[in-house]
Amino acid sequence: MTRRSPAAEDEPSRRRDRAETVRDEAVERACSQLRANGAISAEQRAAVEELADRLLERLSPVALALRR
């Protein structure tokens, strides 16, 4: 049985953390652009966040598969 190094075991966690950071930054940029055109409602912000979450969930497995 081959054991993975601690660094290799932490890699998926680091990738997920980085993906979440990118998502959060993208949400902030989108909301900032919406605010530049007027006020953004709580519902609009929630819609942007939900879209970002769904994209992250769908793209994360693809990114992992490409790295194998």
Short mmCIF file of N, CA and C in Angstrom, two decimals:
data_model
loop_
_atom_site.label_atom_id
_atom_site.label_comp_id
_atom_site.label_asym_id
_atom_site.label_seq_id
_atom_site.Cartn_x
_atom_site.Cartn_y
_atom_site.Cartn_z
N MET A 1 0.85 -1.19 0.00
CA MET A 1 0.00 0.00 0.00
C MET A 1 0.89 1.24 0.00
N THR A 2 0.64 2.14 -0.90
CA THR A 2 1.41 3.37 -1.01
C THR A 2 0.74 4.47 -0.20
N ARG A 3 1.54 5.09 0.65
CA ARG A 3 1.00 6.19 1.45
C ARG A 3 1.34 7.50 0.77
N ARG A 4 0.37 8.39 0.79
CA ARG A 4 0.60 9.72 0.23
C ARG A 4 1.24 10.59 1.28
N SER A 5 2.03 11.51 0.84
CA SER A 5 2.66 12.45 1.77
C SER A 5 1.60 13.38 2.35
N PRO A 6 1.88 13.95 3.53
CA PRO A 6 0.91 14.90 4.10
C PRO A 6 0.61 16.06 3.15
N ALA A 7 1.62 16.50 2.42
CA ALA A 7 1.39 17.60 1.47
C ALA A 7 0.41 17.17 0.38
N ALA A 8 0.54 15.94 -0.10
CA ALA A 8 -0.37 15.44 -1.14
C ALA A 8 -1.78 15.29 -0.60
N GLU A 9 -1.89 14.89 0.66
CA GLU A 9 -3.21 14.74 1.27
C GLU A 9 -3.89 16.08 1.47
N ASP A 10 -3.11 17.13 1.69
CA ASP A 10 -3.67 18.47 1.89
C ASP A 10 -4.03 19.16 0.57
N GLU A 11 -3.53 18.63 -0.55
CA GLU A 11 -3.74 19.28 -1.85
C GLU A 11 -5.21 19.50 -2.19
N PRO A 12 -6.10 18.49 -2.05
CA PRO A 12 -7.51 18.75 -2.37
C PRO A 12 -8.11 19.85 -1.50
N SER A 13 -7.72 19.90 -0.25
CA SER A 13 -8.22 20.94 0.65
C SER A 13 -7.74 22.31 0.21
N ARG A 14 -6.49 22.40 -0.19
CA ARG A 14 -5.94 23.68 -0.66
C ARG A 14 -6.63 24.11 -1.96
N ARG A 15 -6.87 23.16 -2.84
CA ARG A 15 -7.56 23.48 -4.10
C ARG A 15 -8.97 24.00 -3.82
N ARG A 16 -9.65 23.33 -2.91
CA ARG A 16 -11.02 23.74 -2.57
C ARG A 16 -11.00 25.15 -1.96
N ASP A 17 -10.07 25.39 -1.04
CA ASP A 17 -9.96 26.71 -0.42
C ASP A 17 -9.69 27.78 -1.48
N ARG A 18 -8.80 27.48 -2.42
CA ARG A 18 -8.48 28.45 -3.48
C ARG A 18 -9.69 28.70 -4.36
N ALA A 19 -10.42 27.63 -4.70
CA ALA A 19 -11.62 27.78 -5.53
C ALA A 19 -12.65 28.65 -4.81
N GLU A 20 -12.80 28.46 -3.51
CA GLU A 20 -13.76 29.26 -2.75
C GLU A 20 -13.33 30.72 -2.70
N THR A 21 -12.04 30.96 -2.59
CA THR A 21 -11.53 32.34 -2.59
C THR A 21 -11.81 33.01 -3.93
N VAL A 22 -11.55 32.28 -5.02
CA VAL A 22 -11.83 32.82 -6.36
C VAL A 22 -13.31 33.11 -6.50
N ARG A 23 -14.15 32.19 -6.02
CA ARG A 23 -15.61 32.39 -6.09
C ARG A 23 -16.00 33.65 -5.33
N ASP A 24 -15.50 33.81 -4.11
CA ASP A 24 -15.85 34.97 -3.29
C ASP A 24 -15.43 36.27 -3.97
N GLU A 25 -14.23 36.27 -4.57
CA GLU A 25 -13.76 37.46 -5.27
C GLU A 25 -14.64 37.77 -6.48
N ALA A 26 -15.06 36.74 -7.20
CA ALA A 26 -15.92 36.94 -8.37
C ALA A 26 -17.28 37.48 -7.95
N VAL A 27 -17.82 36.97 -6.84
CA VAL A 27 -19.11 37.46 -6.34
C VAL A 27 -18.98 38.94 -5.98
N GLU A 28 -17.91 39.31 -5.32
CA GLU A 28 -17.72 40.71 -4.94
C GLU A 28 -17.59 41.60 -6.17
N ARG A 29 -16.85 41.15 -7.18
CA ARG A 29 -16.73 41.94 -8.42
C ARG A 29 -18.08 42.11 -9.09
N ALA A 30 -18.84 41.03 -9.19
CA ALA A 30 -20.15 41.10 -9.84
C ALA A 30 -21.08 42.03 -9.09
N CYS A 31 -21.08 41.93 -7.77
CA CYS A 31 -21.96 42.79 -6.96
C CYS A 31 -21.52 44.25 -7.06
N SER A 32 -20.23 44.48 -7.12
CA SER A 32 -19.71 45.84 -7.27
C SER A 32 -20.16 46.43 -8.60
N GLN A 33 -20.10 45.63 -9.66
CA GLN A 33 -20.55 46.10 -10.97
C GLN A 33 -22.05 46.38 -10.97
N LEU A 34 -22.81 45.54 -10.30
CA LEU A 34 -24.26 45.78 -10.21
C LEU A 34 -24.54 47.07 -9.43
N ARG A 35 -23.78 47.30 -8.35
CA ARG A 35 -23.97 48.52 -7.55
C ARG A 35 -23.62 49.76 -8.36
N ALA A 36 -22.66 49.64 -9.27
CA ALA A 36 -22.28 50.78 -10.11
C ALA A 36 -23.44 51.23 -11.00
N ASN A 37 -24.34 50.31 -11.27
CA ASN A 37 -25.52 50.62 -12.09
C ASN A 37 -26.75 50.92 -11.24
N GLY A 38 -26.57 51.03 -9.94
CA GLY A 38 -27.67 51.28 -9.02
C GLY A 38 -27.56 50.34 -7.84
N ALA A 39 -28.51 50.44 -6.97
CA ALA A 39 -28.50 49.61 -5.77
C ALA A 39 -28.70 48.14 -6.13
N ILE A 40 -28.10 47.28 -5.33
CA ILE A 40 -28.29 45.83 -5.50
C ILE A 40 -29.10 45.33 -4.31
N SER A 41 -30.13 44.60 -4.60
CA SER A 41 -31.00 44.10 -3.53
C SER A 41 -30.40 42.84 -2.91
N ALA A 42 -30.89 42.49 -1.75
CA ALA A 42 -30.46 41.27 -1.08
C ALA A 42 -30.76 40.05 -1.95
N GLU A 43 -31.89 40.10 -2.66
CA GLU A 43 -32.26 38.99 -3.53
C GLU A 43 -31.29 38.87 -4.71
N GLN A 44 -30.87 40.01 -5.26
CA GLN A 44 -29.91 39.97 -6.37
C GLN A 44 -28.56 39.41 -5.91
N ARG A 45 -28.12 39.87 -4.75
CA ARG A 45 -26.84 39.36 -4.21
C ARG A 45 -26.95 37.86 -3.96
N ALA A 46 -28.06 37.42 -3.40
CA ALA A 46 -28.26 35.99 -3.14
C ALA A 46 -28.24 35.20 -4.44
N ALA A 47 -28.82 35.76 -5.50
CA ALA A 47 -28.83 35.08 -6.79
C ALA A 47 -27.41 34.95 -7.35
N VAL A 48 -26.61 36.00 -7.21
CA VAL A 48 -25.22 35.96 -7.67
C VAL A 48 -24.44 34.91 -6.87
N GLU A 49 -24.63 34.89 -5.56
CA GLU A 49 -23.93 33.92 -4.71
C GLU A 49 -24.36 32.49 -5.04
N GLU A 50 -25.64 32.28 -5.27
CA GLU A 50 -26.14 30.95 -5.60
C GLU A 50 -25.55 30.47 -6.93
N LEU A 51 -25.52 31.35 -7.92
CA LEU A 51 -24.93 30.99 -9.21
C LEU A 51 -23.46 30.62 -9.04
N ALA A 52 -22.73 31.41 -8.29
CA ALA A 52 -21.31 31.13 -8.06
C ALA A 52 -21.12 29.79 -7.36
N ASP A 53 -21.96 29.50 -6.38
CA ASP A 53 -21.88 28.21 -5.68
C ASP A 53 -22.13 27.04 -6.62
N ARG A 54 -23.15 27.17 -7.47
CA ARG A 54 -23.47 26.09 -8.41
C ARG A 54 -22.35 25.89 -9.42
N LEU A 55 -21.78 26.97 -9.91
CA LEU A 55 -20.66 26.85 -10.84
C LEU A 55 -19.46 26.16 -10.19
N LEU A 56 -19.17 26.53 -8.96
CA LEU A 56 -18.06 25.92 -8.24
C LEU A 56 -18.29 24.42 -8.07
N GLU A 57 -19.49 24.05 -7.69
CA GLU A 57 -19.81 22.63 -7.50
C GLU A 57 -19.70 21.85 -8.80
N ARG A 58 -20.10 22.44 -9.90
CA ARG A 58 -20.04 21.74 -11.19
C ARG A 58 -18.64 21.70 -11.78
N LEU A 59 -17.87 22.74 -11.56
CA LEU A 59 -16.55 22.80 -12.17
C LEU A 59 -15.46 22.13 -11.34
N SER A 60 -15.63 22.02 -10.04
CA SER A 60 -14.61 21.40 -9.20
C SER A 60 -14.29 19.97 -9.61
N PRO A 61 -15.27 19.10 -9.84
CA PRO A 61 -14.94 17.74 -10.27
C PRO A 61 -14.21 17.71 -11.62
N VAL A 62 -14.55 18.62 -12.50
CA VAL A 62 -13.89 18.69 -13.81
C VAL A 62 -12.42 19.06 -13.62
N ALA A 63 -12.16 20.05 -12.79
CA ALA A 63 -10.79 20.48 -12.55
C ALA A 63 -9.98 19.36 -11.92
N LEU A 64 -10.57 18.64 -10.99
CA LEU A 64 -9.86 17.52 -10.36
C LEU A 64 -9.56 16.43 -11.38
N ALA A 65 -10.50 16.13 -12.24
CA ALA A 65 -10.30 15.08 -13.25
C ALA A 65 -9.19 15.47 -14.23
N LEU A 66 -9.10 16.74 -14.56
CA LEU A 66 -8.08 17.19 -15.50
C LEU A 66 -6.68 17.09 -14.91
N ARG A 67 -6.58 17.16 -13.60
CA ARG A 67 -5.27 17.11 -12.94
C ARG A 67 -4.76 15.69 -12.77
N ARG A 68 -5.58 14.70 -12.99
CA ARG A 68 -5.17 13.30 -12.80
C ARG A 68 -4.45 12.77 -13.98
#
